[in-house]
mmCIF file of C-alpha atoms and ligand atoms in Angstrom:
data_model
loop_
_atom_site.group_PDB
_atom_site.id
_atom_site.type_symbol
_atom_site.label_atom_id
_atom_site.label_comp_id
_atom_site.label_asym_id
_atom_site.label_seq_id
_atom_site.Cartn_x
_atom_site.Cartn_y
_atom_site.Cartn_z
ATOM 1 C CA MET A 1 -10.184 -12.871 -13.255
ATOM 2 C CA LYS A 2 -11.424 -9.550 -11.853
ATOM 3 C CA LEU A 3 -8.876 -7.218 -13.469
ATOM 4 C CA THR A 4 -8.359 -8.435 -17.030
ATOM 5 C CA GLY A 5 -7.358 -5.566 -19.315
ATOM 6 C CA LYS A 6 -6.576 -3.176 -16.475
ATOM 7 C CA VAL A 7 -3.224 -1.432 -15.918
ATOM 8 C CA ALA A 8 -2.223 -1.048 -12.261
ATOM 9 C CA ILE A 9 0.605 0.922 -10.647
ATOM 10 C CA VAL A 10 1.721 -0.380 -7.237
ATOM 11 C CA THR A 11 4.271 1.677 -5.282
ATOM 12 C CA GLY A 12 6.695 0.237 -2.748
ATOM 13 C CA THR A 13 7.066 -3.295 -4.137
ATOM 14 C CA SER A 14 9.361 -4.951 -1.613
ATOM 15 C CA PRO A 15 8.795 -8.690 -1.033
ATOM 16 C CA ASN A 16 6.461 -7.722 1.804
ATOM 17 C CA ILE A 17 3.058 -6.091 1.378
ATOM 18 C CA GLY A 18 3.615 -4.226 -1.919
ATOM 19 C CA GLY A 19 5.034 -7.333 -3.591
ATOM 20 C CA GLY A 20 2.089 -9.368 -2.317
ATOM 21 C CA ILE A 21 -0.453 -6.855 -3.608
ATOM 22 C CA ALA A 22 1.321 -6.503 -6.985
ATOM 23 C CA GLY A 23 1.328 -10.298 -7.379
ATOM 24 C CA GLY A 24 -2.324 -10.562 -6.341
ATOM 25 C CA LEU A 25 -3.456 -7.933 -8.867
ATOM 26 C CA ALA A 26 -1.451 -9.682 -11.605
ATOM 27 C CA ASP A 27 -3.084 -13.005 -10.652
ATOM 28 C CA GLU A 28 -6.433 -11.315 -11.357
ATOM 29 C CA GLY A 29 -5.278 -10.370 -14.869
ATOM 30 C CA ALA A 30 -3.949 -6.817 -14.345
ATOM 31 C CA THR A 31 -0.805 -5.584 -16.074
ATOM 32 C CA VAL A 32 1.221 -4.328 -13.107
ATOM 33 C CA VAL A 33 3.852 -1.585 -12.987
ATOM 34 C CA CYS A 34 6.029 -2.090 -9.900
ATOM 35 C CA VAL A 35 7.354 1.273 -8.680
ATOM 36 C CA ASP A 36 10.025 1.673 -6.028
ATOM 37 C CA VAL A 37 12.882 3.995 -5.075
ATOM 38 C CA VAL A 38 15.002 0.844 -4.682
ATOM 39 C CA GLU A 39 15.699 -0.549 -8.148
ATOM 40 C CA ASP A 40 15.865 -4.190 -7.006
ATOM 41 C CA ASN A 41 12.395 -3.956 -5.467
ATOM 42 C CA ALA A 42 10.900 -2.643 -8.718
ATOM 43 C CA ARG A 43 12.813 -5.000 -11.014
ATOM 44 C CA GLN A 44 12.662 -8.208 -8.969
ATOM 45 C CA CYS A 45 8.947 -7.830 -8.246
ATOM 46 C CA ALA A 46 8.225 -7.402 -11.967
ATOM 47 C CA ALA A 47 10.462 -10.371 -12.877
ATOM 48 C CA TRP A 48 8.737 -12.549 -10.259
ATOM 49 C CA ILE A 49 5.284 -11.694 -11.653
ATOM 50 C CA SER A 50 6.442 -12.326 -15.243
ATOM 51 C CA GLY A 51 7.946 -15.647 -14.128
ATOM 52 C CA ARG A 52 4.504 -16.695 -12.847
ATOM 53 C CA GLY A 53 2.943 -15.932 -16.233
ATOM 54 C CA GLY A 54 1.718 -12.418 -15.387
ATOM 55 C CA GLN A 55 2.328 -9.084 -17.111
ATOM 56 C CA ALA A 56 4.609 -6.666 -15.247
ATOM 57 C CA SER A 57 7.372 -4.103 -15.554
ATOM 58 C CA GLY A 58 9.436 -2.195 -12.998
ATOM 59 C CA LEU A 59 10.125 1.541 -12.715
ATOM 60 C CA VAL A 60 12.387 3.402 -10.306
ATOM 61 C CA CYS A 61 10.801 6.491 -8.743
ATOM 62 C CA ASP A 62 11.037 8.424 -5.488
ATOM 63 C CA VAL A 63 7.393 9.195 -4.719
ATOM 64 C CA THR A 64 8.347 12.360 -2.818
ATOM 65 C CA ASP A 65 9.824 13.981 -5.939
ATOM 66 C CA GLU A 66 7.077 15.481 -8.120
ATOM 67 C CA ALA A 67 9.209 15.525 -11.279
ATOM 68 C CA GLN A 68 9.981 11.821 -10.847
ATOM 69 C CA VAL A 69 6.316 11.000 -10.212
ATOM 70 C CA GLU A 70 5.242 12.898 -13.354
ATOM 71 C CA ALA A 71 7.931 11.119 -15.371
ATOM 72 C CA MET A 72 6.866 7.726 -13.956
ATOM 73 C CA VAL A 73 3.209 8.294 -14.902
ATOM 74 C CA GLY A 74 4.370 9.513 -18.329
ATOM 75 C CA ARG A 75 6.359 6.297 -18.854
ATOM 76 C CA VAL A 76 3.348 4.161 -17.915
ATOM 77 C CA ARG A 77 1.252 6.129 -20.385
ATOM 78 C CA GLU A 78 3.848 5.570 -23.136
ATOM 79 C CA GLN A 79 4.177 1.872 -22.367
ATOM 80 C CA HIS A 80 0.544 0.964 -21.705
ATOM 81 C CA GLY A 81 -1.549 3.920 -22.898
ATOM 82 C CA ARG A 82 -3.560 4.192 -19.662
ATOM 83 C CA VAL A 83 -3.755 3.625 -15.908
ATOM 84 C CA ASP A 84 -6.828 2.060 -14.280
ATOM 85 C CA VAL A 85 -5.566 1.339 -10.764
ATOM 86 C CA LEU A 86 -3.092 2.989 -8.384
ATOM 87 C CA VAL A 87 -2.082 1.378 -5.093
ATOM 88 C CA ASN A 88 -0.294 3.897 -2.859
ATOM 89 C CA ASN A 89 1.671 1.448 -0.735
ATOM 90 C CA ALA A 90 5.187 2.966 -0.477
ATOM 91 C CA GLY A 91 5.885 3.885 3.107
ATOM 92 C CA ILE A 92 8.450 4.198 5.838
ATOM 93 C CA LEU A 93 7.636 2.167 8.951
ATOM 94 C CA GLY A 94 9.023 2.415 12.437
ATOM 95 C CA GLY A 95 9.444 5.447 14.564
ATOM 96 C CA MET A 96 10.171 7.328 17.711
ATOM 97 C CA SER A 97 8.248 9.171 20.395
ATOM 98 C CA VAL A 98 7.256 12.823 20.106
ATOM 99 C CA LEU A 99 10.000 13.581 22.654
ATOM 100 C CA ASP A 100 12.806 12.143 20.559
ATOM 101 C CA MET A 101 11.798 12.471 16.920
ATOM 102 C CA PRO A 102 14.325 14.521 14.898
ATOM 103 C CA LEU A 103 12.700 16.982 12.472
ATOM 104 C CA GLU A 104 14.566 15.550 9.486
ATOM 105 C CA ARG A 105 13.249 12.037 10.147
ATOM 106 C CA TRP A 106 9.721 13.377 10.753
ATOM 107 C CA ASN A 107 9.830 15.264 7.439
ATOM 108 C CA ARG A 108 11.015 12.212 5.496
ATOM 109 C CA GLN A 109 8.384 9.885 6.971
ATOM 110 C CA ILE A 110 5.570 12.386 6.424
ATOM 111 C CA GLY A 111 7.049 13.066 2.975
ATOM 112 C CA VAL A 112 6.952 9.445 1.818
ATOM 113 C CA ASN A 113 3.785 8.262 3.569
ATOM 114 C CA LEU A 114 1.576 11.311 3.086
ATOM 115 C CA THR A 115 3.057 13.581 0.405
ATOM 116 C CA GLY A 116 4.124 10.638 -1.780
ATOM 117 C CA THR A 117 0.533 9.388 -1.771
ATOM 118 C CA PHE A 118 -0.705 12.879 -2.638
ATOM 119 C CA LEU A 119 1.731 13.236 -5.568
ATOM 120 C CA CYS A 120 1.029 9.807 -7.067
ATOM 121 C CA THR A 121 -2.728 10.295 -6.669
ATOM 122 C CA LYS A 122 -2.547 13.773 -8.253
ATOM 123 C CA HIS A 123 -0.680 12.707 -11.383
ATOM 124 C CA VAL A 124 -2.418 9.372 -11.904
ATOM 125 C CA ALA A 125 -5.841 10.993 -11.358
ATOM 126 C CA ARG A 126 -4.993 13.748 -13.865
ATOM 127 C CA LEU A 127 -4.287 11.085 -16.498
ATOM 128 C CA MET A 128 -7.493 9.217 -15.597
ATOM 129 C CA VAL A 129 -9.537 12.437 -15.890
ATOM 130 C CA GLU A 130 -7.912 13.327 -19.222
ATOM 131 C CA GLN A 131 -8.664 9.894 -20.637
ATOM 132 C CA GLY A 132 -12.105 9.469 -19.057
ATOM 133 C CA THR A 133 -10.943 6.379 -17.119
ATOM 134 C CA ARG A 134 -13.268 5.360 -14.273
ATOM 135 C CA GLY A 135 -10.264 4.304 -12.207
ATOM 136 C CA SER A 136 -9.667 3.034 -8.686
ATOM 137 C CA ILE A 137 -7.120 4.525 -6.294
ATOM 138 C CA ILE A 138 -6.212 2.603 -3.146
ATOM 139 C CA VAL A 139 -4.349 4.052 -0.173
ATOM 140 C CA ILE A 140 -2.562 1.691 2.214
ATOM 141 C CA VAL A 141 -3.082 2.828 5.795
ATOM 142 C CA SER A 142 -2.332 0.908 9.021
ATOM 143 C CA THR A 143 -4.091 0.153 12.276
ATOM 144 C CA ALA A 144 -1.560 2.681 13.656
ATOM 145 C CA GLY A 145 -3.568 5.302 11.743
ATOM 146 C CA HIS A 146 -6.657 4.437 13.806
ATOM 147 C CA GLN A 147 -5.024 4.279 17.225
ATOM 148 C CA GLY A 148 -2.368 6.105 19.236
ATOM 149 C CA GLN A 149 0.687 3.866 19.244
ATOM 150 C CA PRO A 150 3.511 4.863 21.595
ATOM 151 C CA GLY A 151 6.919 5.517 20.052
ATOM 152 C CA ASN A 152 5.601 6.012 16.520
ATOM 153 C CA ILE A 153 4.598 9.668 16.230
ATOM 154 C CA ALA A 154 5.225 10.399 12.528
ATOM 155 C CA TYR A 155 3.934 7.034 11.340
ATOM 156 C CA CYS A 156 0.663 7.311 13.317
ATOM 157 C CA THR A 157 0.209 10.924 12.202
ATOM 158 C CA SER A 158 0.843 10.204 8.527
ATOM 159 C CA LYS A 159 -1.396 7.147 8.471
ATOM 160 C CA SER A 160 -4.338 8.877 10.154
ATOM 161 C CA GLY A 161 -3.835 11.762 7.711
ATOM 162 C CA LEU A 162 -4.215 9.256 4.890
ATOM 163 C CA LEU A 163 -7.642 8.186 6.173
ATOM 164 C CA ASN A 164 -9.049 11.659 5.583
ATOM 165 C CA PHE A 165 -6.910 12.241 2.493
ATOM 166 C CA THR A 166 -8.805 9.268 1.077
ATOM 167 C CA ARG A 167 -12.230 10.734 1.849
ATOM 168 C CA ALA A 168 -11.322 14.204 0.536
ATOM 169 C CA ALA A 169 -9.731 12.863 -2.664
ATOM 170 C CA ALA A 170 -12.784 10.618 -3.132
ATOM 171 C CA MET A 171 -14.966 13.740 -3.070
ATOM 172 C CA ASP A 172 -12.684 15.621 -5.515
ATOM 173 C CA LEU A 173 -12.746 12.736 -7.977
ATOM 174 C CA ALA A 174 -16.312 11.417 -7.575
ATOM 175 C CA ARG A 175 -17.700 13.425 -10.492
ATOM 176 C CA HIS A 176 -15.052 11.884 -12.746
ATOM 177 C CA GLY A 177 -16.105 8.352 -11.764
ATOM 178 C CA ILE A 178 -12.743 7.769 -10.066
ATOM 179 C CA ARG A 179 -13.006 5.907 -6.757
ATOM 180 C CA VAL A 180 -10.596 6.424 -3.850
ATOM 181 C CA ASN A 181 -10.587 4.001 -0.926
ATOM 182 C CA SER A 182 -8.135 3.038 1.771
ATOM 183 C CA LEU A 183 -7.133 -0.419 2.950
ATOM 184 C CA THR A 184 -5.949 -0.929 6.509
ATOM 185 C CA PRO A 185 -3.416 -3.689 7.156
ATOM 186 C CA THR A 186 -2.115 -4.502 10.611
ATOM 187 C CA ALA A 187 0.811 -6.403 12.135
ATOM 188 C CA THR A 188 1.451 -8.918 9.387
ATOM 189 C CA ASP A 189 2.440 -12.581 9.455
ATOM 190 C CA ALA A 190 5.987 -12.503 8.046
ATOM 191 C CA GLU A 191 6.207 -16.017 6.598
ATOM 192 C CA GLU A 192 4.773 -15.255 3.154
ATOM 193 C CA SER A 193 7.137 -12.280 2.721
ATOM 194 C CA ARG A 194 10.124 -14.435 3.683
ATOM 195 C CA GLU A 195 9.118 -17.003 1.046
ATOM 196 C CA ARG A 196 8.751 -14.242 -1.531
ATOM 197 C CA ALA A 197 12.207 -12.826 -0.735
ATOM 198 C CA VAL A 198 13.693 -16.278 -1.346
ATOM 199 C CA ALA A 199 11.711 -16.617 -4.603
ATOM 200 C CA TRP A 200 13.281 -13.301 -5.696
ATOM 201 C CA GLY A 201 16.758 -14.779 -5.144
ATOM 202 C CA ARG A 202 17.421 -13.056 -1.815
ATOM 203 C CA PRO A 203 18.706 -14.658 1.369
ATOM 204 C CA ARG A 204 15.896 -15.815 3.670
ATOM 205 C CA PRO A 205 15.221 -12.898 6.070
ATOM 206 C CA GLU A 206 15.855 -13.808 9.711
ATOM 207 C CA ARG A 207 12.877 -14.212 12.005
ATOM 208 C CA ARG A 208 12.698 -11.113 14.173
ATOM 209 C CA ALA A 209 12.841 -11.724 17.909
ATOM 210 C CA GLY A 210 9.372 -11.217 19.384
ATOM 211 C CA GLY A 211 8.957 -7.870 21.133
ATOM 212 C CA LEU A 212 7.026 -7.249 24.293
ATOM 213 C CA LEU A 213 3.692 -7.443 22.485
ATOM 214 C CA ASP A 214 2.193 -10.711 21.314
ATOM 215 C CA PHE A 215 0.204 -9.410 18.346
ATOM 216 C CA ARG A 216 -1.226 -12.785 17.354
ATOM 217 C CA LYS A 217 -2.653 -13.418 20.833
ATOM 218 C CA MET A 218 -4.306 -10.005 20.910
ATOM 219 C CA ALA A 219 -5.959 -10.335 17.486
ATOM 220 C CA PRO A 220 -9.635 -11.298 17.953
ATOM 221 C CA MET A 221 -9.386 -13.901 15.159
ATOM 222 C CA GLY A 222 -6.272 -15.455 16.708
ATOM 223 C CA GLU A 223 -4.122 -15.074 13.600
ATOM 224 C CA LEU A 224 -2.449 -12.238 11.737
ATOM 225 C CA PRO A 225 -3.107 -11.394 8.087
ATOM 226 C CA SER A 226 -0.597 -12.157 5.342
ATOM 227 C CA PRO A 227 -0.017 -9.954 2.284
ATOM 228 C CA ARG A 228 -2.258 -12.251 0.185
ATOM 229 C CA HIS A 229 -5.216 -11.262 2.380
ATOM 230 C CA TYR A 230 -4.531 -7.580 1.620
ATOM 231 C CA ALA A 231 -4.099 -8.422 -2.071
ATOM 232 C CA ARG A 232 -7.582 -9.975 -2.273
ATOM 233 C CA ALA A 233 -9.133 -6.889 -0.664
ATOM 234 C CA ALA A 234 -7.144 -4.607 -3.001
ATOM 235 C CA ALA A 235 -8.256 -6.634 -6.038
ATOM 236 C CA PHE A 236 -11.883 -6.186 -4.948
ATOM 237 C CA LEU A 237 -11.507 -2.409 -4.479
ATOM 238 C CA ALA A 238 -9.689 -2.172 -7.831
ATOM 239 C CA SER A 239 -12.358 -4.150 -9.670
ATOM 240 C CA ASP A 240 -15.668 -3.157 -11.225
ATOM 241 C CA GLU A 241 -17.362 -5.218 -8.477
ATOM 242 C CA ALA A 242 -16.710 -2.200 -6.207
ATOM 243 C CA GLU A 243 -18.132 0.257 -8.754
ATOM 244 C CA LEU A 244 -20.130 2.386 -6.294
ATOM 245 C CA ILE A 245 -17.726 2.108 -3.358
ATOM 246 C CA THR A 246 -15.713 5.246 -2.685
ATOM 247 C CA GLY A 247 -14.341 7.049 0.372
ATOM 248 C CA ILE A 248 -14.345 3.945 2.580
ATOM 249 C CA ASP A 249 -11.642 2.267 4.642
ATOM 250 C CA LEU A 250 -11.542 -1.519 4.277
ATOM 251 C CA ARG A 251 -9.827 -3.013 7.317
ATOM 252 C CA VAL A 252 -8.091 -6.357 6.882
ATOM 253 C CA ASP A 253 -6.961 -6.604 10.475
ATOM 254 C CA ALA A 254 -8.464 -9.798 11.948
ATOM 255 C CA GLY A 255 -10.735 -7.587 14.073
ATOM 256 C CA ALA A 256 -7.965 -5.515 15.696
ATOM 257 C CA VAL A 257 -9.504 -2.038 15.422
ATOM 258 C CA ALA A 258 -13.028 -3.225 16.313
ATOM 259 C CA LYS A 259 -11.822 -4.817 19.563
ATOM 260 C CA TYR A 260 -13.017 -3.523 22.942
ATOM 261 C CA TRP A 261 -9.624 -2.356 24.219
ATOM 262 C CA PRO A 262 -9.412 -4.086 27.640
ATOM 263 C CA TRP A 263 -10.604 -7.435 26.247
ATOM 264 C CA ILE A 264 -7.891 -10.066 25.897
ATOM 265 C CA PRO A 265 -9.246 -12.621 23.420
HETATM 266 N N1 NAD B 1 4.346 -4.541 7.698
HETATM 267 C C1 NAD B 1 3.290 -4.294 8.429
HETATM 268 O O1 NAD B 1 3.044 -5.014 9.396
HETATM 269 C C2 NAD B 1 2.350 -3.165 8.059
HETATM 270 C C3 NAD B 1 1.220 -2.962 8.841
HETATM 271 C C4 NAD B 1 0.325 -1.958 8.506
HETATM 272 C C5 NAD B 1 0.560 -1.164 7.387
HETATM 273 N N2 NAD B 1 1.687 -1.378 6.628
HETATM 274 C C6 NAD B 1 1.881 -0.510 5.452
HETATM 275 O O2 NAD B 1 2.048 -1.306 4.296
HETATM 276 C C7 NAD B 1 2.928 -0.659 3.386
HETATM 277 C C8 NAD B 1 4.064 -1.602 3.020
HETATM 278 O O3 NAD B 1 4.749 -1.991 4.198
HETATM 279 P P1 NAD B 1 5.836 -3.145 4.213
HETATM 280 O O4 NAD B 1 5.774 -3.804 5.526
HETATM 281 O O5 NAD B 1 5.708 -3.978 2.991
HETATM 282 O O6 NAD B 1 7.162 -2.261 4.198
HETATM 283 P P2 NAD B 1 8.513 -2.384 3.365
HETATM 284 O O7 NAD B 1 9.509 -1.499 4.025
HETATM 285 O O8 NAD B 1 8.872 -3.798 3.124
HETATM 286 O O9 NAD B 1 8.087 -1.757 1.967
HETATM 287 C C9 NAD B 1 8.000 -0.366 1.756
HETATM 288 C C10 NAD B 1 8.464 -0.096 0.353
HETATM 289 O O10 NAD B 1 8.351 1.302 0.069
HETATM 290 C C11 NAD B 1 9.503 1.685 -0.656
HETATM 291 N N3 NAD B 1 9.739 3.126 -0.514
HETATM 292 C C12 NAD B 1 10.168 3.774 0.602
HETATM 293 N N4 NAD B 1 10.351 5.075 0.324
HETATM 294 C C13 NAD B 1 9.997 5.248 -0.987
HETATM 295 C C14 NAD B 1 9.986 6.370 -1.852
HETATM 296 N N5 NAD B 1 10.364 7.577 -1.424
HETATM 297 N N6 NAD B 1 9.578 6.192 -3.122
HETATM 298 C C15 NAD B 1 9.206 4.956 -3.570
HETATM 299 N N7 NAD B 1 9.229 3.852 -2.801
HETATM 300 C C16 NAD B 1 9.620 4.003 -1.516
HETATM 301 C C17 NAD B 1 10.633 0.859 -0.042
HETATM 302 O O11 NAD B 1 11.778 0.806 -0.872
HETATM 303 C C18 NAD B 1 9.947 -0.478 0.139
HETATM 304 O O12 NAD B 1 10.040 -1.279 -1.023
HETATM 305 C C19 NAD B 1 3.393 0.618 4.064
HETATM 306 O O13 NAD B 1 2.594 1.702 3.624
HETATM 307 C C20 NAD B 1 3.134 0.330 5.537
HETATM 308 O O14 NAD B 1 2.932 1.500 6.275
HETATM 309 C C21 NAD B 1 2.586 -2.343 6.949
#
């Protein structure tokens, strides 16, 4: 158990990646606060963790609203007295090309992915500094933050912004002993998330028809990661085992970003 005694906030706890990371941190002994703008995602994730014998609670919060973020961190402080780990996972996926993207949609995607991460980091880090907590902050990026993906202008821009947000925040917080690292997921095997949705009492999500790209075939390791693979990497970054690791990006992408681009594995 790597995280016994630690209190972790995870944002964006749908049955997909956030739910997987929240469950993985709880499995390592953390008390997890599941935060989402959608009440069912916060509540059902916490209930699922509690049902597996873990410690969890759910809070509703829009990470783009500073007053809500401050109130959320205040509630965690009241309930648990401290925060040791923050996983900035809430995000809006999907997109459009630079030619078509409406300003309103651009602003919302940048607002959630980039500004939401800034606001949660700011208020959690302030509490850590005040309490002298040598905490760990994790930022969920994407391989789309490392590469130029067509038809995804705001997502790619926000995710690459998060890579350097991570380094700059790591420098701001280094003297307080607070570590900031990013974790890069990629196209994710959907089966585990479907199982989790069913375990939360939801209808089994339909398999999405394959697009033009065969992600699995193009991954050097021949398989795509599942949320549990991200959860193990997040648990490591959150733990004292990573005590001198800050400002890095840990890619859990089956080799995708390292690949020589014309090579078809
Ligand atoms: N799914 C993938 O293949 C993939 C690949 C690479 C990176 N990622 C990243 O992983 C993270 C999770 O992705 P996912 O696939 O689980 O997506 P998802 O849509 O299932 O989950 C995103 C969660 O964020 C929440 N959210 C959205 N706006 C919010 C707000 N304003 N305040 C609070 N919560 C908000 C949503 O309600 C949802 O629960 C995202 O940051 C995404 O960019 C996903």
